[in-house]
Short mmCIF file of C-alpha atoms and ligand atoms in Angstrom, two decimals:
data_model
loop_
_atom_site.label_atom_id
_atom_site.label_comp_id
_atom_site.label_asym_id
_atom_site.label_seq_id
_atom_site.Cartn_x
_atom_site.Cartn_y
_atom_site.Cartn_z
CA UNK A 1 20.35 -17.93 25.91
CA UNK A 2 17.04 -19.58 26.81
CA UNK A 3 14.86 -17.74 25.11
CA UNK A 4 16.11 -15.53 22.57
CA UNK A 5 17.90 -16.74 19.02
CA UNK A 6 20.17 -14.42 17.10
CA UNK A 7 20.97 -15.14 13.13
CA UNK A 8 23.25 -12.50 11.34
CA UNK A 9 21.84 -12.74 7.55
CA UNK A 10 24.72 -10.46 5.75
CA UNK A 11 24.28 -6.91 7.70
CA UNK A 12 21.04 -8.01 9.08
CA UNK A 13 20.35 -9.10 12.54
CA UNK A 14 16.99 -11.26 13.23
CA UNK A 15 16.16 -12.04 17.23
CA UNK A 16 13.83 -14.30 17.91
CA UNK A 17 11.75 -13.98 21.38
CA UNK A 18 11.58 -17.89 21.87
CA UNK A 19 9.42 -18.22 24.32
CA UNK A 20 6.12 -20.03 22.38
CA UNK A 21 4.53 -22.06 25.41
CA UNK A 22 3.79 -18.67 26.84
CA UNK A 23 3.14 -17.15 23.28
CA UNK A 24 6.39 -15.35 23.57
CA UNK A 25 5.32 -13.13 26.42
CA UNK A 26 8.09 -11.22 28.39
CA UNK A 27 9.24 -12.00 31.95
CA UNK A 28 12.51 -11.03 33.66
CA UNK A 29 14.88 -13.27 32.22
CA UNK A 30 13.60 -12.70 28.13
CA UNK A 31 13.79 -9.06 28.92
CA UNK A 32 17.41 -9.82 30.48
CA UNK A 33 18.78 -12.00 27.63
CA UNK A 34 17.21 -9.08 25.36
CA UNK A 35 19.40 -6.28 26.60
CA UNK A 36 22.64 -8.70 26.28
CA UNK A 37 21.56 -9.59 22.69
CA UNK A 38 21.47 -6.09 21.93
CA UNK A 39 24.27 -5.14 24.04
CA UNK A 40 25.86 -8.36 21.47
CA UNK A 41 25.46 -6.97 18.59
CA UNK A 42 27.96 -6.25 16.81
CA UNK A 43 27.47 -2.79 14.74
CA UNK A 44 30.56 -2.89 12.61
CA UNK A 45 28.78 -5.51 10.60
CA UNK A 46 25.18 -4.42 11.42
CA UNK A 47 23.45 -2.31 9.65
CA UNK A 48 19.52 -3.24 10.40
CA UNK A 49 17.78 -5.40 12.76
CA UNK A 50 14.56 -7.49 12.48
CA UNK A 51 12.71 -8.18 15.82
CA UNK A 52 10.25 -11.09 15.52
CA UNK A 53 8.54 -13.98 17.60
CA UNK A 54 8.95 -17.91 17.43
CA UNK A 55 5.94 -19.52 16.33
CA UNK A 56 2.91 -18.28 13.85
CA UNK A 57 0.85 -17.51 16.63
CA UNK A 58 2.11 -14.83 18.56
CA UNK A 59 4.97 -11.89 18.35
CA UNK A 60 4.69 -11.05 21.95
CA UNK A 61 1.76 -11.95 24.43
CA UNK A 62 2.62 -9.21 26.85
CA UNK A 63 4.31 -8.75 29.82
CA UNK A 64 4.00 -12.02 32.31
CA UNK A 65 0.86 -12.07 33.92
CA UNK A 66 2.12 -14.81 36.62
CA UNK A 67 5.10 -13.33 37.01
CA UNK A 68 3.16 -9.46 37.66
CA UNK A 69 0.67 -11.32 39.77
CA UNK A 70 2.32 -11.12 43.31
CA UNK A 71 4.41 -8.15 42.59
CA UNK A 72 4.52 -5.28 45.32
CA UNK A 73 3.63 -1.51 44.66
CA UNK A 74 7.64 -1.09 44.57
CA UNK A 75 8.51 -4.08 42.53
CA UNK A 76 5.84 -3.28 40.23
CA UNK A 77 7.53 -0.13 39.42
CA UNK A 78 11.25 -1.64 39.21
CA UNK A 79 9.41 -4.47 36.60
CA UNK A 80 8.23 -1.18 34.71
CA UNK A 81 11.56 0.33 34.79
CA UNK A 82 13.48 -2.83 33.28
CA UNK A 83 11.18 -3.47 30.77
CA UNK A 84 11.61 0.58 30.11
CA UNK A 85 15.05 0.41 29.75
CA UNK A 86 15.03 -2.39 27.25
CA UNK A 87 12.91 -0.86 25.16
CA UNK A 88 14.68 2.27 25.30
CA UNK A 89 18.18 0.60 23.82
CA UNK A 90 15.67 -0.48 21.05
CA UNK A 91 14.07 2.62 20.02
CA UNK A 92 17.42 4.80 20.88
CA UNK A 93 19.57 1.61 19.40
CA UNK A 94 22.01 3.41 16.48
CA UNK A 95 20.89 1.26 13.16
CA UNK A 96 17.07 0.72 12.54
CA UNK A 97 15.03 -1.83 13.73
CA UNK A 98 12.38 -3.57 11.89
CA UNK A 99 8.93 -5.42 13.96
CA UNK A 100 7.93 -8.10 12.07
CA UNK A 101 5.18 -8.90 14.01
CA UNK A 102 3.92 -12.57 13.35
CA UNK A 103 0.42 -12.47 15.65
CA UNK A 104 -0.39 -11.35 18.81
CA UNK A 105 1.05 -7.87 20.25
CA UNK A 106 -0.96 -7.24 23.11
CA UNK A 107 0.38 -4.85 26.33
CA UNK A 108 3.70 -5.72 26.51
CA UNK A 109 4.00 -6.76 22.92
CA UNK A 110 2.67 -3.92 21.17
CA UNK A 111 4.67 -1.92 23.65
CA UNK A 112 7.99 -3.62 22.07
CA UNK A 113 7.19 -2.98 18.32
CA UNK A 114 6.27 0.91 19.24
CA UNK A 115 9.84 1.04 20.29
CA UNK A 116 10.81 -0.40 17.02
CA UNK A 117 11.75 2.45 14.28
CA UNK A 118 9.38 0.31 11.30
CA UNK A 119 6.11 -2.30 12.32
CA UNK A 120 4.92 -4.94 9.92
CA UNK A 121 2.82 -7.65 10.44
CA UNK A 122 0.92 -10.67 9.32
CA UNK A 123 -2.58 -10.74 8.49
CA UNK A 124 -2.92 -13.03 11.64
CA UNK A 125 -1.67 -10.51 13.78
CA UNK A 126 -3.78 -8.63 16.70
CA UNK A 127 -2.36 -5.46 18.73
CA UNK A 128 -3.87 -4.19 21.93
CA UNK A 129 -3.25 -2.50 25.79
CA UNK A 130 -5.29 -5.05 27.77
CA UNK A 131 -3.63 -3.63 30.73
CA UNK A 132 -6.62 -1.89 32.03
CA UNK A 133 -8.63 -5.08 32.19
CA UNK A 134 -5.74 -6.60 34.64
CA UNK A 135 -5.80 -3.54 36.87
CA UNK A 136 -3.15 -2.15 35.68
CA UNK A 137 -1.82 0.59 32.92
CA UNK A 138 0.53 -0.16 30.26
CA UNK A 139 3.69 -0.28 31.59
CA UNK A 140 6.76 -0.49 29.13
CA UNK A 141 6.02 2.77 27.26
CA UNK A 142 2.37 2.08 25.91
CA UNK A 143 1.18 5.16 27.72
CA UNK A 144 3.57 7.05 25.98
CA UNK A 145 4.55 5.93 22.49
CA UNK A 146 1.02 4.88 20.94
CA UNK A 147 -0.51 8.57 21.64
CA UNK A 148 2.80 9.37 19.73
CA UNK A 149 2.92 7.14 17.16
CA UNK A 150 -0.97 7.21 16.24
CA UNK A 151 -3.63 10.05 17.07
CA UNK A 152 -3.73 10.68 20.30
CA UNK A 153 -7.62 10.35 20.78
CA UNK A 154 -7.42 6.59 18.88
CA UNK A 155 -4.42 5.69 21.38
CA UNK A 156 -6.68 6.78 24.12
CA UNK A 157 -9.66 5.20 23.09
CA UNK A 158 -7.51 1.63 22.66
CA UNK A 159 -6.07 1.96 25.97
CA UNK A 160 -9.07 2.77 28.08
CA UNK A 161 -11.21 0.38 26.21
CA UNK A 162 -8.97 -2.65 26.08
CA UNK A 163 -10.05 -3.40 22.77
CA UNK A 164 -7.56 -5.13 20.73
CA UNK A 165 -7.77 -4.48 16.80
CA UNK A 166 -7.00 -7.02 14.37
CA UNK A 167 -4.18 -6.09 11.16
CA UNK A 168 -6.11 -4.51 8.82
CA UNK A 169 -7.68 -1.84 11.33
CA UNK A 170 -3.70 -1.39 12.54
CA UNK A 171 -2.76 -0.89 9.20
CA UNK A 172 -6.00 1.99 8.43
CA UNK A 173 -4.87 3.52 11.68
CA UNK A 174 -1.45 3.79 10.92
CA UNK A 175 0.27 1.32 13.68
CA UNK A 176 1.64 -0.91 10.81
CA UNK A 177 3.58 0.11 7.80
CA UNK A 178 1.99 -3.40 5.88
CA UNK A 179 0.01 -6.24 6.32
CA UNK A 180 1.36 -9.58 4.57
CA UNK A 181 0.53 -13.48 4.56
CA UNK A 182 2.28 -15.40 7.59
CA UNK A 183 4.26 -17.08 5.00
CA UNK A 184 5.79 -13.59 3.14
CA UNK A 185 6.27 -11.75 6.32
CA UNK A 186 9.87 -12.43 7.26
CA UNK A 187 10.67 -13.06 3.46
CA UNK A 188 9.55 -9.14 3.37
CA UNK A 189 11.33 -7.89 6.41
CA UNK A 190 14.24 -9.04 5.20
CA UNK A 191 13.91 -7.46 1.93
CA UNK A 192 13.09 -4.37 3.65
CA UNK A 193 16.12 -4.32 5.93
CA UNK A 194 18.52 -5.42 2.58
CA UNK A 195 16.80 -2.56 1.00
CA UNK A 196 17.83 -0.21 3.94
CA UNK A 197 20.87 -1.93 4.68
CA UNK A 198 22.56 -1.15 1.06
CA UNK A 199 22.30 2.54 1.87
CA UNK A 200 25.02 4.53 3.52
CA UNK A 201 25.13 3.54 6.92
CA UNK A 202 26.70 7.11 8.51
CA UNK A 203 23.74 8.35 7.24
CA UNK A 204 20.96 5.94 8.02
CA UNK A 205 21.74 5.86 11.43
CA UNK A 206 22.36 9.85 11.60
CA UNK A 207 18.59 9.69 10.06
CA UNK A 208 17.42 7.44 12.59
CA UNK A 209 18.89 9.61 15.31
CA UNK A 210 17.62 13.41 13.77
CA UNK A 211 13.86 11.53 13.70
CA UNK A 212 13.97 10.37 17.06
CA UNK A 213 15.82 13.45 18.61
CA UNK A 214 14.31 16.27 16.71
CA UNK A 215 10.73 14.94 17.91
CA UNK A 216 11.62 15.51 21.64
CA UNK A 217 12.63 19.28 21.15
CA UNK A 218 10.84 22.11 19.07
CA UNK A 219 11.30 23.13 16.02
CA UNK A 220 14.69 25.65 15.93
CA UNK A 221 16.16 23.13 17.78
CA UNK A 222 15.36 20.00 15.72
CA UNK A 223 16.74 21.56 12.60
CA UNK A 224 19.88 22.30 14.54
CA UNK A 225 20.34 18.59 15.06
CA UNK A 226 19.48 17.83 11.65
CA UNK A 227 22.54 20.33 11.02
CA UNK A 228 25.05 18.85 12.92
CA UNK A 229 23.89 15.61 11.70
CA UNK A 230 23.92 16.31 7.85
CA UNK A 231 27.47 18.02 9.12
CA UNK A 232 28.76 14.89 10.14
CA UNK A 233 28.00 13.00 7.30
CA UNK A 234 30.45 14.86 5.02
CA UNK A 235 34.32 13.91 4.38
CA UNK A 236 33.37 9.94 5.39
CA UNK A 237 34.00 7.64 2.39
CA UNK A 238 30.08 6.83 1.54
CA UNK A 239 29.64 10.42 1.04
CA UNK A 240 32.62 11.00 -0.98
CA UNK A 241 31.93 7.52 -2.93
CA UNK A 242 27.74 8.54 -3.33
CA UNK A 243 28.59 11.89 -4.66
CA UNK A 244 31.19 10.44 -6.45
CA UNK A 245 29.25 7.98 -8.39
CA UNK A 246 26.26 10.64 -9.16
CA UNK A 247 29.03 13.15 -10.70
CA UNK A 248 30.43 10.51 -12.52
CA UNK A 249 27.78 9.68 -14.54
CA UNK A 250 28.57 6.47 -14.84
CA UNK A 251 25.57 4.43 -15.17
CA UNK A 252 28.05 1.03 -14.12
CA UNK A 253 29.53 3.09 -11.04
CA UNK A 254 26.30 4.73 -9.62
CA UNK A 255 24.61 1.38 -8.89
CA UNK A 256 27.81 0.25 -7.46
CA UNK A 257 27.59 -0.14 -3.67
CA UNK A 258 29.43 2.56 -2.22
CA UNK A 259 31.89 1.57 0.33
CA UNK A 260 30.37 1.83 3.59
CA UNK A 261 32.48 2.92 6.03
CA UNK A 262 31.25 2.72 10.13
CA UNK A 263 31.62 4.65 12.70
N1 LIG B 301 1.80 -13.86 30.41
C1 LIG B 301 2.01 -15.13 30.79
N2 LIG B 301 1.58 -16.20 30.10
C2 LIG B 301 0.89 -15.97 28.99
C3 LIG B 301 0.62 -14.66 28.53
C4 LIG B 301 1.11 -13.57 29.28
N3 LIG B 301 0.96 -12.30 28.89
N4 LIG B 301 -0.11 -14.75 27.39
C5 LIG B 301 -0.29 -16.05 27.15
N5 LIG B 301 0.32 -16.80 28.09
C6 LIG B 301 0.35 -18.26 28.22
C7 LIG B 301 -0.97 -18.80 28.73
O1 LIG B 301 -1.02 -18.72 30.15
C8 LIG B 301 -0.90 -20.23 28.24
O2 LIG B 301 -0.06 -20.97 29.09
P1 LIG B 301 -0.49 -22.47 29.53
O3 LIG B 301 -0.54 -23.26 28.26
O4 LIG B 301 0.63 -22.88 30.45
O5 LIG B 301 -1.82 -22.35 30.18
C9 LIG B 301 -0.20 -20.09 26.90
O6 LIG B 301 0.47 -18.85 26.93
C10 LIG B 301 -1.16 -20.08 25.74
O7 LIG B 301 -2.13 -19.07 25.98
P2 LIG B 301 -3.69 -19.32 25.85
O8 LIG B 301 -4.04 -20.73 26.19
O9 LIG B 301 -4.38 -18.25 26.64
O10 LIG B 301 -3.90 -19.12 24.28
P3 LIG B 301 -5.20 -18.59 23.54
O11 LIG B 301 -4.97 -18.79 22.09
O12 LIG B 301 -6.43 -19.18 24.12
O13 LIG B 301 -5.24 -17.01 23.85
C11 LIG B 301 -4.33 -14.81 24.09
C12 LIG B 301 -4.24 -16.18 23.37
C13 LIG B 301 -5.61 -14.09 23.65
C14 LIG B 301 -3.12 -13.99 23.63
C15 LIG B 301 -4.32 -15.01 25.59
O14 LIG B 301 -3.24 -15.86 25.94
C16 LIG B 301 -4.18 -13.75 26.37
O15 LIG B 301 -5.14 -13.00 26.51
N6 LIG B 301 -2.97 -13.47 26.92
C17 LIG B 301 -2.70 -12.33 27.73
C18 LIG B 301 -2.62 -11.07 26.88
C19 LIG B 301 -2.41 -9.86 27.78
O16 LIG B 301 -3.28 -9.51 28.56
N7 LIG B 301 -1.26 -9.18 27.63
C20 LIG B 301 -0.94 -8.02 28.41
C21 LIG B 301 -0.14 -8.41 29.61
S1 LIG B 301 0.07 -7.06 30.75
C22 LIG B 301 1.37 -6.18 30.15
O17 LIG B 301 1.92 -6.46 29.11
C23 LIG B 301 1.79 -5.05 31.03
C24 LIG B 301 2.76 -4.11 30.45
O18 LIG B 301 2.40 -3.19 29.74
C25 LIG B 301 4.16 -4.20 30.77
#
């Protein structure tokens, strides 16, 4: 790959958008190599992901501008749709994915980490949808998943004004989960992933997939997906073993690790 890196750290997966000289910003061939890394990884031994960008100077510039420049009314939309579909596999990918987001995610790059499940960043960092100020609107998802990921007048107000916001106003609004040092932030997005990744993984991912389903339907039919998905969790060995441990009472036994079983 030219410009992604992938490092399996026990069940976590880092990528890397290696793309510094153009502050890690997206063209064809990064968003390319980022549906094969996904498509790559390898979810028997995966159990959360970390998406971050080389450098300390930027997570993800954007889309690419030069690449967008000459682009037709047609190809404009197919660029849309393959950055759309990457993202997609992200947010709809089956184990959780952490954005540790190392500087600037503007347009494109603030697009990625909404499609992330969890965003942290560095107190370097900067998010924004310049889009408007190129002539265009944002175009892998911005439109849709900041008005549902923060309040729906604030989303507007960023992506008509162009403004981008700096960590700590991210962070007030509710766009990041935490705001680090540069120098802690990976150190604490890989604790966070450990943290999630010693938990059953049936049910983390069934978790992952009630959230993110039961928001697109009302509410009788999002607790009928929880139900099926609490259903499914029963007879596999981490329940048996989790339950198993509690009932116990074995102080030695609870803190074991149960032992995960995948689907
Ligand atoms: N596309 C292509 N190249 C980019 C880029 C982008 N989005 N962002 C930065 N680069 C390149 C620059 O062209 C420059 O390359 P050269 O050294 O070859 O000239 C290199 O990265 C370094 O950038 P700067 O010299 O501009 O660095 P800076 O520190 O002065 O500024 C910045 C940093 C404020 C992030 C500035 O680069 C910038 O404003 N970038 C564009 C941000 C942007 O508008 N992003 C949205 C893109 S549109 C989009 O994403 C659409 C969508 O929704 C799909």
């Amino acid at each position: 790959m030219e410009f992604i890196t992938y490092e399996q750290e026990e069940f976590v997966g880092v990528i890397t958008i290696n793309r510094p000289k153009a502050l890690n910003a997206l063209n064809s061939t990064v968003l390319d190599e980022l549906n094969a890394t996904l498509d790559n990884v390898d979810l028997n031994t995966t159990r959360c992901l970390i998406l971050t960008g080389a450098g300390d100077k930027s997570f993800v510039a954007g889309a690419d501008i030069g690449e967008m420049s000459t682009l037709t009314k047609a190809e404009g939309e197919a660029f849309g749709k393959k950055g759309n579909d990457v993202f997609r596999k992200l947010e709809t990918f089956p184990i959780p994915v952490i954005a540790a987001v190392n500087g600037f995610a503007l347009g494109g790059g603030c697009e990625i980490s909404l499609s992330c499940d969890i965003r942290i960043c560095s107190e370097n960092a900067m998010f924004g949808q310049p889009e408007v100020g190129l002539g265009i609107t944002p175009g892998f998802g911005g439109t849709q998943r900041l008005a549902r990921t923060i309040n729906v007048g604030m989303a507007k107000q960023l992506i008509y004004s162009a403004r981008n916001i700096k960590a700590d106003e991210a962070y007030r609004i509710g766009l990041v989960n935490a705001v680090y040092p540069q120098e802690e932030l990976m150190d604490q997005a890989k604790k966070l992933a450990s943290t999630i990744a010693k938990n059953a993984p049936i049910a983390v991912r069934n978790c992952k997939k009630a959230i993110n389903d039961g928001l697109q339907v009302d509410m009788d039919k999002a607790i009928v997906i929880e139900e099926k998905l609490f259903g499914d969790c029963f007879e596999t060995e981490d329940q048996k073993a989790g339950m198993g441990n509690f009932l116990e009472k074995d102080k030695e036994k609870k803190l074991k690790v149960v032992p995960f079983q995948n689907k």
